[in-house]
XYZ file of C-alpha atoms in Angstrom:
785
model
C 92.203 36.750 75.982
C 89.620 34.494 74.620
C 87.678 37.005 72.770
C 90.818 38.454 71.520
C 91.942 35.444 69.543
C 88.166 34.847 68.209
C 87.963 38.361 66.939
C 91.597 37.974 65.277
C 89.986 34.762 63.142
C 87.122 37.052 61.938
C 89.398 40.061 60.881
C 92.051 37.754 59.082
C 88.793 36.044 57.295
C 87.407 39.688 56.484
C 90.691 40.988 55.176
C 90.998 37.655 52.809
C 87.906 38.319 51.563
C 88.650 42.209 50.794
C 91.887 41.179 49.289
C 90.386 38.403 46.919
C 87.348 40.507 45.726
C 90.115 43.459 44.891
C 91.130 40.913 42.167
C 88.107 39.760 40.074
C 88.661 42.480 37.027
C 92.298 41.816 36.558
C 91.408 40.578 32.951
C 88.374 42.637 32.156
C 89.501 44.752 29.413
C 88.864 48.248 28.956
C 84.769 48.642 27.646
C 84.123 45.480 28.973
C 82.313 44.444 32.408
C 82.431 41.673 34.600
C 78.948 39.841 34.976
C 78.917 40.380 38.569
C 75.249 39.384 39.727
C 71.940 38.981 37.779
C 68.929 39.425 40.061
C 65.678 38.681 39.102
C 62.644 40.719 40.958
C 58.742 39.551 40.755
C 55.262 41.123 41.939
C 53.761 37.455 41.965
C 55.175 35.079 45.324
C 53.818 32.004 42.792
C 56.130 33.118 40.202
C 59.905 31.884 41.839
C 63.148 33.729 40.638
C 65.080 30.218 41.719
C 62.973 28.502 39.413
C 63.682 31.187 36.301
C 67.558 31.059 36.530
C 67.904 28.009 34.896
C 66.562 29.738 31.702
C 69.234 32.598 31.700
C 71.584 32.104 28.955
C 74.497 33.783 30.992
C 75.351 33.205 34.454
C 78.005 35.047 36.755
C 81.087 33.312 37.943
C 80.615 30.526 40.290
C 80.790 31.278 43.919
C 81.760 28.766 46.228
C 79.140 28.239 49.287
C 77.420 31.259 47.366
C 80.090 33.767 49.028
C 83.382 33.570 47.190
C 84.408 33.262 43.538
C 87.161 30.855 44.306
C 87.806 29.563 40.495
C 87.618 33.253 39.344
C 90.579 34.213 42.040
C 92.457 31.051 40.779
C 91.891 31.888 37.061
C 93.453 35.696 38.139
C 96.054 34.614 39.597
C 97.733 33.331 36.569
C 100.306 35.135 34.833
C 100.165 36.824 31.266
C 102.315 34.408 29.955
C 100.039 31.340 28.952
C 102.783 29.364 27.820
C 104.184 28.761 31.651
C 103.278 25.311 33.239
C 101.807 27.125 36.323
C 99.947 29.709 34.584
C 98.382 26.617 32.288
C 97.398 24.726 35.430
C 95.699 27.940 37.231
C 93.737 28.768 34.072
C 92.487 24.911 33.366
C 91.111 24.315 37.293
C 90.231 28.040 37.306
C 87.379 29.869 35.734
C 87.653 32.762 33.233
C 85.946 36.103 34.177
C 82.207 36.045 32.485
C 81.880 39.407 30.596
C 78.613 40.815 29.854
C 77.110 39.692 26.615
C 74.009 42.418 25.684
C 73.084 40.020 23.009
C 72.847 37.024 25.549
C 71.018 39.101 28.042
C 68.449 39.858 25.515
C 68.031 36.202 24.733
C 67.870 35.513 28.673
C 65.160 37.798 28.420
C 63.176 35.900 25.505
C 63.642 32.752 27.174
C 62.076 33.904 30.675
C 59.264 35.178 28.572
C 58.735 32.147 27.009
C 58.822 30.226 30.545
C 56.420 32.345 32.102
C 54.061 31.863 28.964
C 54.212 28.166 29.384
C 53.270 28.404 33.101
C 50.307 30.514 32.186
C 51.345 34.202 32.339
C 50.903 34.962 28.546
C 50.571 38.644 29.173
C 53.979 38.979 31.831
C 56.064 41.787 30.961
C 59.999 41.659 31.934
C 61.745 44.915 31.907
C 65.759 44.835 31.776
C 68.147 47.044 33.400
C 71.791 46.951 34.052
C 73.893 48.837 36.568
C 77.582 49.700 35.666
C 78.365 52.236 38.749
C 80.635 49.552 39.922
C 84.218 49.726 38.117
C 84.309 47.210 35.290
C 81.468 45.157 36.921
C 77.737 45.122 35.863
C 74.857 43.879 37.834
C 72.024 42.676 35.512
C 68.361 42.931 36.868
C 64.990 41.896 35.230
C 61.944 42.912 36.840
C 59.037 40.699 36.129
C 55.384 42.017 36.083
C 53.435 38.559 36.044
C 49.894 39.973 35.751
C 47.120 38.071 35.762
C 47.654 34.319 34.640
C 45.340 32.472 32.322
C 43.624 29.346 34.256
C 42.156 26.201 32.999
C 38.383 26.323 33.536
C 36.987 23.239 31.603
C 39.103 20.541 30.789
C 37.658 17.593 28.491
C 39.458 14.124 28.318
C 36.653 12.277 26.498
C 37.402 10.741 23.138
C 36.032 9.095 20.502
C 37.657 5.697 20.371
C 35.652 3.745 23.188
C 37.926 1.730 24.280
C 40.641 4.060 24.672
C 37.946 6.153 26.501
C 37.128 3.460 28.929
C 41.016 2.949 29.706
C 41.333 6.492 30.420
C 38.138 6.828 32.335
C 38.170 3.514 34.457
C 35.257 3.050 36.676
C 37.301 1.767 39.772
C 40.867 2.504 38.858
C 42.233 2.202 42.442
C 40.539 -0.999 43.342
C 43.169 -3.075 42.108
C 45.594 -0.756 43.930
C 45.146 -0.149 47.513
C 47.293 2.909 48.986
C 48.861 2.830 52.065
C 51.782 4.930 53.792
C 54.527 2.891 51.959
C 52.316 2.252 48.718
C 50.454 4.053 46.296
C 48.620 3.821 43.157
C 50.596 3.793 40.034
C 51.323 7.206 38.776
C 49.434 6.829 35.317
C 46.205 6.703 37.542
C 46.581 10.246 38.922
C 45.871 13.027 36.544
C 47.996 16.414 36.540
C 45.172 18.488 35.347
C 42.558 19.998 37.679
C 40.071 22.638 37.069
C 40.918 26.238 37.898
C 44.651 25.434 37.614
C 47.034 27.413 35.791
C 47.245 27.138 32.327
C 50.821 25.258 32.702
C 51.993 23.677 29.415
C 54.582 21.617 31.199
C 51.589 20.124 33.518
C 49.686 19.311 29.829
C 53.133 17.752 28.581
C 53.456 15.419 32.125
C 49.792 14.260 31.307
C 50.405 13.440 27.626
C 53.604 11.281 29.286
C 50.732 9.828 31.904
C 48.356 8.944 29.236
C 50.900 7.415 27.234
C 52.071 5.357 29.842
C 48.558 4.285 30.956
C 47.634 3.008 27.504
C 50.880 1.361 26.556
C 50.356 -0.576 29.923
C 46.990 -1.852 28.389
C 48.154 -3.262 25.013
C 48.745 -0.240 22.920
C 52.402 -1.185 21.726
C 52.628 1.179 18.650
C 51.377 3.910 20.488
C 53.253 6.821 21.656
C 52.759 10.769 23.226
C 53.138 12.484 19.590
C 49.515 10.917 18.839
C 47.739 13.046 22.058
C 47.088 16.640 21.423
C 45.025 19.676 23.049
C 42.895 22.067 21.521
C 42.746 25.313 23.865
C 40.081 27.685 23.592
C 39.914 31.184 25.454
C 37.756 33.393 23.334
C 34.570 32.505 25.753
C 35.712 33.787 28.832
C 38.453 36.568 30.239
C 41.478 34.637 31.174
C 40.035 31.368 31.113
C 40.756 28.575 28.896
C 38.830 25.224 27.822
C 41.105 22.556 27.198
C 40.360 19.484 25.151
C 42.085 16.602 24.870
C 42.053 14.598 21.714
C 44.128 11.383 19.763
C 45.138 11.410 16.566
C 44.189 8.483 14.477
C 47.152 6.166 13.032
C 48.304 7.087 9.621
C 49.030 4.292 7.364
C 49.718 4.087 3.918
C 48.330 1.279 1.689
C 49.898 -0.974 -0.999
C 48.222 0.889 -3.682
C 50.205 4.376 -1.890
C 47.033 6.076 -0.745
C 47.305 7.487 2.658
C 44.387 6.480 4.891
C 43.292 6.986 9.005
C 42.828 4.200 11.116
C 42.028 3.413 14.970
C 44.621 2.101 17.196
C 44.305 -1.210 18.305
C 45.913 -3.214 20.823
C 48.557 -5.815 20.660
C 48.632 -9.109 22.141
C 51.598 -11.352 23.119
C 51.498 -14.223 20.538
C 54.887 -15.998 21.671
C 58.048 -15.654 23.926
C 61.139 -17.383 23.209
C 64.459 -16.976 25.114
C 68.165 -17.367 23.494
C 70.792 -17.980 26.142
C 74.053 -17.359 24.258
C 73.729 -14.348 22.295
C 76.747 -12.204 21.457
C 75.797 -8.498 21.238
C 79.305 -7.587 19.912
C 78.820 -9.913 16.962
C 77.379 -8.083 14.179
C 76.257 -11.249 12.795
C 75.172 -12.526 15.474
C 70.814 -12.295 15.157
C 68.332 -14.999 16.473
C 67.632 -15.875 12.634
C 71.325 -17.748 12.360
C 71.343 -18.792 16.186
C 72.915 -22.098 16.670
C 70.477 -24.101 18.912
C 72.325 -26.908 20.779
C 69.289 -27.646 23.239
C 65.846 -26.424 23.975
C 63.199 -26.549 26.631
C 59.542 -25.110 27.208
C 58.495 -23.706 30.399
C 54.969 -22.489 31.405
C 54.394 -21.512 27.436
C 58.068 -19.997 27.086
C 60.604 -21.434 24.551
C 63.688 -21.291 25.703
C 66.715 -22.206 23.120
C 70.333 -23.124 24.173
C 73.147 -21.893 22.459
C 77.217 -23.212 22.283
C 77.245 -23.149 26.321
C 74.519 -25.927 26.501
C 71.908 -25.825 29.121
C 74.036 -23.533 31.210
C 70.846 -22.081 33.395
C 67.806 -24.195 34.214
C 64.580 -23.475 32.203
C 62.279 -22.550 35.435
C 64.970 -19.822 36.553
C 64.488 -18.273 33.301
C 60.949 -18.624 32.744
C 60.103 -17.237 36.513
C 62.222 -14.022 35.519
C 60.324 -13.358 32.500
C 56.959 -11.094 33.084
C 55.503 -11.360 29.776
C 52.945 -14.080 29.071
C 51.729 -15.323 25.914
C 48.211 -14.766 25.626
C 47.921 -11.690 27.072
C 47.839 -7.817 26.286
C 51.166 -6.347 26.079
C 51.956 -4.486 28.973
C 54.996 -1.991 29.149
C 55.170 -2.405 32.878
C 55.319 -6.386 32.349
C 58.595 -5.328 30.242
C 60.360 -3.132 32.844
C 59.740 -6.124 35.537
C 61.435 -8.596 33.164
C 64.556 -6.206 32.824
C 64.571 -5.761 36.285
C 64.516 -9.565 37.312
C 66.846 -10.701 34.590
C 69.436 -7.983 35.664
C 69.210 -9.379 39.093
C 70.753 -12.874 37.618
C 74.454 -12.521 38.245
C 75.048 -15.116 35.393
C 73.962 -13.208 32.762
C 76.155 -10.242 31.629
C 73.815 -8.633 29.036
C 69.981 -8.758 28.090
C 67.646 -6.709 25.443
C 63.870 -7.549 24.438
C 62.494 -7.165 20.799
C 59.251 -7.466 18.962
C 57.954 -8.459 15.492
C 54.694 -7.371 15.002
C 51.954 -9.345 12.763
C 48.399 -9.532 12.274
C 46.593 -12.734 12.349
C 42.781 -13.322 12.183
C 42.048 -9.493 12.811
C 43.999 -9.287 16.055
C 47.432 -7.801 16.084
C 50.169 -9.758 17.663
C 53.689 -9.621 18.815
C 56.320 -12.552 18.846
C 59.189 -11.534 21.668
C 62.750 -12.597 21.901
C 64.869 -12.078 24.885
C 68.116 -12.262 23.909
C 70.940 -13.009 26.771
C 74.704 -13.646 27.349
C 76.545 -15.398 30.067
C 78.826 -13.877 32.199
C 81.764 -15.303 33.530
C 81.068 -17.666 36.259
C 83.826 -17.394 38.015
C 86.277 -14.520 39.462
C 88.961 -14.135 42.225
C 89.740 -10.278 43.854
C 92.272 -9.453 45.910
C 92.195 -6.082 48.111
C 94.586 -4.284 49.989
C 93.611 -1.263 52.232
C 95.324 1.088 54.578
C 93.425 1.444 58.136
C 92.770 4.087 60.203
C 90.749 3.783 63.589
C 90.592 6.802 65.939
C 94.208 7.924 65.243
C 95.637 3.699 65.339
C 96.841 3.103 61.824
C 97.366 -0.273 60.278
C 96.485 -2.711 57.075
C 94.179 -5.058 55.729
C 94.219 -7.404 53.046
C 91.296 -9.798 51.624
C 90.483 -12.641 48.938
C 87.425 -12.953 47.593
C 86.188 -15.779 45.443
C 82.632 -15.678 43.337
C 80.685 -18.334 41.513
C 77.725 -16.851 39.807
C 76.036 -19.990 38.558
C 76.714 -22.626 41.250
C 73.740 -24.791 40.803
C 72.734 -23.521 37.375
C 70.090 -21.498 38.824
C 71.857 -18.031 38.981
C 73.036 -18.624 42.402
C 75.926 -16.155 43.739
C 78.429 -17.831 45.995
C 81.000 -15.850 47.657
C 83.693 -16.788 49.889
C 85.739 -14.033 51.452
C 89.012 -14.474 53.837
C 89.982 -11.307 55.413
C 92.982 -10.256 57.375
C 94.208 -7.092 59.147
C 96.369 -5.425 61.679
C 96.503 -2.186 63.512
C 99.005 -0.616 66.013
C 96.944 0.276 69.327
C 98.205 3.762 70.330
C 95.281 5.076 72.123
C 94.504 2.301 74.589
C 95.783 2.188 78.417
C 97.786 -1.087 77.288
C 99.484 -0.315 73.979
C 99.901 -3.079 71.660
C 99.137 -5.267 68.503
C 95.486 -5.811 67.131
C 95.162 -8.919 64.981
C 91.949 -9.823 63.036
C 91.235 -12.751 60.786
C 87.912 -13.553 59.270
C 86.301 -15.728 56.887
C 82.616 -15.359 55.382
C 80.868 -17.276 53.058
C 77.275 -16.661 51.472
C 74.865 -17.922 48.764
C 72.033 -15.723 47.377
C 69.358 -17.285 45.108
C 67.360 -14.838 42.928
C 64.179 -16.152 44.195
C 61.955 -16.609 47.375
C 63.167 -19.563 49.251
C 60.811 -20.776 51.672
C 58.733 -24.057 52.048
C 54.756 -24.240 51.293
C 54.514 -21.054 48.999
C 52.704 -20.813 46.269
C 54.175 -20.395 42.621
C 51.949 -16.886 42.473
C 53.036 -15.501 45.696
C 56.685 -16.113 44.737
C 56.146 -14.352 41.383
C 54.269 -11.237 43.204
C 57.178 -10.979 45.763
C 59.856 -10.714 43.433
C 62.474 -11.649 46.418
C 65.741 -13.026 46.746
C 67.066 -15.196 49.326
C 70.914 -15.088 50.846
C 72.342 -17.760 53.397
C 75.397 -16.338 54.812
C 77.780 -17.465 57.772
C 81.426 -15.863 59.042
C 83.987 -16.359 61.596
C 85.971 -13.300 63.065
C 88.772 -13.635 65.393
C 89.761 -10.351 67.076
C 93.257 -10.403 68.985
C 93.860 -7.437 71.437
C 96.386 -7.103 74.137
C 93.254 -7.199 76.831
C 91.400 -10.232 75.329
C 90.670 -12.177 72.233
C 87.442 -12.655 70.926
C 85.544 -14.861 68.577
C 82.438 -14.443 66.651
C 80.259 -17.042 64.581
C 77.383 -15.605 62.970
C 74.710 -16.549 60.106
C 71.566 -15.191 58.653
C 68.681 -16.142 56.452
C 67.501 -12.905 54.811
C 64.826 -11.847 52.022
C 65.459 -9.021 49.995
C 62.547 -7.615 47.707
C 61.477 -4.591 45.722
C 58.055 -2.794 46.124
C 56.283 -3.687 42.467
C 54.457 -0.469 42.660
C 56.382 1.873 44.533
C 59.748 0.603 42.932
C 62.230 2.966 44.966
C 61.441 1.093 48.110
C 63.471 -1.645 49.341
C 62.570 -4.071 51.803
C 64.780 -6.577 53.839
C 63.431 -9.355 56.396
C 66.110 -10.888 58.608
C 64.047 -14.458 59.037
C 67.110 -15.516 61.548
C 70.136 -13.791 62.407
C 72.394 -15.533 65.043
C 75.461 -14.202 66.473
C 77.511 -16.219 69.057
C 80.346 -14.507 70.617
C 83.075 -16.148 73.041
C 86.429 -15.245 74.639
C 88.956 -17.741 74.989
C 90.921 -15.356 76.506
C 90.935 -11.790 78.714
C 93.413 -10.222 80.708
C 92.867 -10.974 84.393
C 93.835 -7.394 85.537
C 91.871 -5.830 82.533
C 88.948 -7.758 83.833
C 89.321 -6.607 87.513
C 89.251 -3.056 86.387
C 85.930 -3.299 84.533
C 82.331 -2.633 86.383
C 80.756 -6.154 87.335
C 77.641 -5.729 85.081
C 80.223 -4.750 82.249
C 82.274 -7.676 82.568
C 78.875 -9.910 82.700
C 77.137 -8.840 79.570
C 80.031 -7.376 77.443
C 83.050 -9.934 78.339
C 81.799 -13.147 78.401
C 79.955 -15.370 76.136
C 77.117 -13.955 74.605
C 74.123 -15.766 72.351
C 71.948 -13.670 70.074
C 69.098 -15.214 67.831
C 67.249 -12.187 66.535
C 64.693 -11.336 63.473
C 64.202 -7.831 62.106
C 62.788 -5.726 59.100
C 64.294 -2.975 57.225
C 62.258 -0.575 55.162
C 64.019 1.757 52.817
C 63.376 4.744 50.300
C 65.434 6.762 48.586
C 64.048 8.635 45.345
C 67.392 9.644 43.716
C 67.825 9.014 40.126
C 70.648 10.055 38.030
C 68.440 10.249 34.770
C 65.711 12.275 36.178
C 68.216 14.834 38.141
C 65.552 15.993 40.480
C 66.251 19.188 42.560
C 65.193 17.927 45.726
C 65.730 14.224 46.964
C 65.348 12.387 50.081
C 65.913 9.047 51.591
C 64.112 7.263 54.750
C 65.176 4.042 56.438
C 63.113 2.659 59.162
C 64.699 -0.692 60.879
C 63.014 -3.116 63.694
C 64.701 -5.807 65.568
C 63.804 -8.255 68.146
C 66.138 -10.226 69.885
C 65.479 -13.547 72.314
C 61.751 -12.899 72.646
C 60.757 -16.147 71.174
C 63.286 -18.364 72.987
C 62.321 -16.512 76.339
C 58.628 -17.473 75.663
C 59.738 -21.174 75.160
C 62.021 -20.999 77.932
C 58.942 -20.045 80.237
C 56.447 -22.279 78.476
C 58.672 -25.470 79.039
C 59.632 -24.733 82.758
C 63.092 -23.944 81.932
C 65.814 -23.244 84.912
C 67.214 -19.996 85.869
C 70.948 -19.575 86.606
C 72.275 -17.701 89.744
C 71.480 -14.004 87.566
C 67.566 -15.258 87.039
C 68.652 -15.820 83.166
C 67.639 -18.730 80.853
C 70.717 -20.306 78.858
C 70.820 -22.116 75.514
C 73.451 -24.719 75.088
C 75.046 -23.560 78.663
C 75.229 -20.065 77.233
C 73.118 -16.937 78.164
C 71.177 -15.817 75.623
C 70.237 -11.809 74.903
C 66.826 -10.535 74.740
C 66.280 -6.849 73.697
C 63.994 -4.704 71.159
C 65.728 -2.260 68.800
C 64.085 0.534 66.543
C 65.746 3.078 64.210
C 64.721 5.739 61.677
C 67.127 7.979 59.633
C 66.126 10.616 57.072
C 67.860 12.421 54.804
C 66.806 15.162 52.097
C 69.328 17.188 49.701
C 67.947 20.533 48.288
C 69.863 21.178 45.009
C 70.318 25.247 44.687
C 72.097 25.296 41.381
C 74.195 23.011 39.545
C 76.974 23.274 41.699
C 75.460 24.220 45.200
C 73.440 21.864 47.032
C 72.487 21.575 50.902
C 71.362 18.159 52.760
C 70.735 17.627 55.821
C 69.920 14.279 58.163
C 68.161 13.211 61.410
C 68.573 9.995 62.699
C 66.666 8.459 66.013
C 67.407 4.957 67.566
C 66.596 3.257 70.733
C 67.182 -0.208 72.345
C 65.904 -1.720 75.089
C 66.699 -5.018 77.359
C 63.969 -7.077 78.250
C 63.247 -10.358 80.028
C 66.399 -12.276 79.799
C 68.690 -9.000 79.078
C 69.671 -6.181 81.782
C 72.514 -4.715 79.810
C 72.688 -4.560 76.303
C 75.897 -6.269 74.590
C 78.363 -4.010 73.848
C 78.801 -4.488 69.864
C 74.453 -3.844 69.869
C 74.763 -0.578 71.387
C 75.285 2.860 69.820
C 78.345 4.893 70.018
C 78.919 8.806 68.774
C 81.581 10.750 67.231
C 83.187 9.674 63.698
C 83.228 9.987 60.397
C 79.361 9.561 60.088
C 78.327 10.932 63.175
C 79.542 13.930 65.462
C 82.409 15.019 63.433
C 84.134 17.221 65.927
C 84.817 13.886 68.243
C 87.107 10.917 66.952
C 85.234 7.576 66.789
C 83.563 6.434 69.813
C 84.776 9.371 71.709
C 81.638 11.020 72.528
C 79.185 10.489 75.415
C 77.083 9.019 76.622
C 75.124 12.075 78.057
C 77.548 14.145 80.160
C 79.898 11.537 81.433
C 83.164 13.505 82.046
C 86.150 12.070 80.619
C 89.206 11.075 82.940
C 92.244 9.067 82.375
C 90.453 5.707 82.941
C 87.684 6.269 80.453
C 87.511 3.774 77.780
C 85.861 3.355 74.889
C 84.193 0.353 76.253
C 81.993 3.101 78.681
C 81.021 5.319 75.704
C 78.301 3.478 74.565
C 74.577 3.903 74.891
C 71.000 2.550 74.273
C 69.641 5.919 72.521
C 71.002 8.089 69.997
C 70.029 11.202 68.246
C 71.742 12.876 65.041
C 71.353 16.044 63.193
C 73.542 16.849 60.392
C 73.299 19.529 57.793
C 75.627 20.093 55.145
C 76.471 22.668 52.586
C 77.656 20.985 49.405
C 79.591 23.217 46.876
C 81.763 21.593 43.622
C 85.228 23.006 43.169
C 86.521 22.230 40.054
C 87.448 18.913 38.393
C 86.183 16.257 40.683
C 86.786 18.067 44.141
C 83.968 19.080 45.926
C 83.968 21.091 49.399
C 81.618 20.762 52.219
C 80.788 23.215 55.179
C 78.411 21.236 57.920
C 77.055 21.403 61.417
C 76.329 18.025 63.442
C 74.793 17.666 66.428
C 73.972 14.743 68.714
C 74.675 11.959 71.316
C 74.112 8.956 73.140
C 72.732 8.259 76.483
C 71.984 5.189 78.639
C 68.127 3.832 79.333
C 69.117 2.764 82.836
C 71.308 4.318 85.005
C 74.925 2.568 85.562
C 77.873 3.219 87.941
C 80.257 3.110 85.398
C 78.605 5.389 83.283
C 77.919 8.484 85.676
C 75.530 11.187 84.157
C 75.109 9.084 81.140
C 71.304 8.304 81.280
C 68.525 9.660 79.388
C 66.600 12.672 81.516
C 64.149 14.689 79.434
C 64.619 17.484 81.690
C 68.441 17.805 80.886
C 69.121 15.688 77.789
C 68.846 18.941 75.404
C 71.653 20.275 77.432
C 73.755 17.553 76.605
C 73.635 17.408 72.756
C 77.152 17.849 71.662
C 77.333 20.206 68.366
C 80.409 20.666 66.051
C 81.112 22.182 63.105
C 83.716 21.663 60.063
C 85.264 21.690 56.678
C 85.305 18.771 54.339
C 87.302 18.308 51.245
C 85.925 15.517 48.768
C 86.662 13.566 45.304
C 83.672 12.775 43.556
C 84.681 9.842 40.955
C 80.815 9.382 40.362
C 80.891 5.651 41.189
C 82.726 6.270 44.710
C 83.462 9.271 46.570
C 86.266 9.780 48.954
C 86.315 12.514 51.444
C 88.529 14.185 54.313
C 86.950 15.595 56.834
C 87.560 17.881 59.965
C 85.908 18.813 62.890
C 85.713 21.253 65.493
C 83.847 21.416 68.704
C 81.366 23.944 69.378
C 79.472 22.999 72.368
C 81.435 20.153 74.501
C 78.544 18.332 76.954
C 81.890 16.796 78.540
C 83.306 19.803 79.802
C 82.289 22.126 82.330
C 81.188 25.541 83.201
C 82.269 27.841 80.366
C 84.602 25.390 78.625
C 81.624 23.729 76.998
C 81.412 26.691 74.309
C 84.409 25.544 72.987
C 83.476 27.711 69.948
C 84.807 30.756 72.111
C 88.155 29.330 71.942
C 88.803 27.187 68.973
C 91.924 25.316 68.878
C 93.489 22.125 67.287
C 94.774 20.600 70.084
C 91.814 19.655 72.075
C 88.951 20.431 69.952
C 89.707 19.111 66.641
C 89.527 15.716 65.068
C 89.636 14.561 61.232
C 88.412 11.936 59.520
C 89.076 9.959 56.109
C 86.214 8.002 54.868
C 84.640 6.555 51.661
C 81.259 7.966 50.334
C 78.786 10.808 51.953
C 78.031 10.522 55.564
C 74.467 10.811 55.078
């Protein structure tokens, strides 16, 4: 019976596909052909068809997941009467048939030839053919014969200007920029050109840009890449090119109108001034008619205040400026200044301009930084609906912000939050109320005693102090959480895509003013002791994150890495041992009469996205994590342990309903038991854009959680190398997303494929898909990874 049901699904899908495919030529007229496919064949594995497709002038109709031409089907469902509303909507969201255009096919052939020539395959040959044997459909084919490419045999980059040549060929360029696993030398010190490489004009163009950046970081303010050229000579050796780099001189026009050529020159920063109340929307607002109400000088930088008075301290503005009078112009310093000023929440606008002049045979620049003040204070109200494992509710919050609390661009934030959910999935149904308040202050500088000025400037760190109080009222218990933290955030100055977070102090105090006696009596002894009693956690941690996504560069392949480590209670345990503190009956130390937790935790998450074309991509994610109790703790507190299932985990299960291991589910199983100390997550998604803001995703999720030690209340939940691979749960599903660029809303549905919580043949849930026991849906904001 199960096989029959599964075959029925397959037959229905095949029939629907065949039915839709029959309607693709509805609006293809006589003598016209639907461009069904474009195929590119090459005789050289180094010449990849996928890299050539963007140069085609015409593309077939878009296929969802590379299989179904769904937008074309929608268009063809419209009737001939274009005046009807339904037909208009179907044609608006659909895609009209792409008809074969012979002129555009020839243009594609020319563009492919140019692409191959730029890659070094100058003698490449392209044969074009059209197959119209299918009724009203055409298959366009390009057969590429690459032939032997041209290669760079000798590359000469020496230039006549001795100063420029010394910058291009430094003696030890990497000495000042030591490389490590997470830090590399600046890009401008790594050449793209090497002997015997393909005569690739795209790489030669990148080399021009690299040298331009290098020179602009060494004083050449007026230099641009148009001054760099190449002389290529292939007359001496067959398929071998000698490339000589040259730099064009500056062309100046004298007062007499005569043109003459001069060498490029370096510029020095003469002066730096900052204007604090510039209005970018006022056409008459310039630094020439700027109304000065106050002024100050800090480390050689002049600061002028306008109508707003001394709204921000001079030292804060000076520390955000990396342009130094008396030094050579450096474009990297300009970028650092932009980044630093953009982190000042009290400013809403800034720009930098330079005025050049010559003094005593030295070329100089006067720098002016124009800034505009942001609104100091603001209040925001939010109302949202919530859905936690099927329990519906609502929440509201009010947030107050002050962006310049102590006139140092400090961001002060205070938030009050309240929420309600009706608990329908717990054994004791009832109301769940939550009240919370949090406050934080964010300083745009490194706040730590005995730190030198140079170190603060080099770190470019920001400091955050925060405190919060959260009260949760469930039918089974009432819990209050008081927390606080001292956190540093900074960005790597060389590898600007890397972010660092160091939690110097993270304090969490959990206490339960009320717990239902019958509920507590049902709990295992260790669970009641470690998860439903007062807890005190004092930890410190470090997070490294890297993401190379840049919407301006539009990379085909992007990836992200997150590494986090946390240590809790270790220092206090060492101090307790050192001073001979007494242990309680459980053999644990106390702080202020409360047992404190001690553990080590580590997490690694890696995600990568591979762009297939403009509308299709594949993304995958791998995550590993472990938390180990040591010293003063035998079991990790509940809120620090891992859980599985949910919108960002294994989507075939609802949140906190999977694991640990292959622990069987019974009527007495609670989400309290479904936590672990080890996690493994693996996900892969095929993302395909539909129309307007809609996107479709097809995915497979795998993973589970396990405990490190064996616990009686979590049977078969411990991690064992001999069987853990048989306990990895697998699910698959389909998701619909709305991408508004600045945020994304998604609705994901998941079906269990392999369920380690079941037994025997029932584990293979994919053989009997149903929407009662093996289905879960999730509503969330943002991509899952």
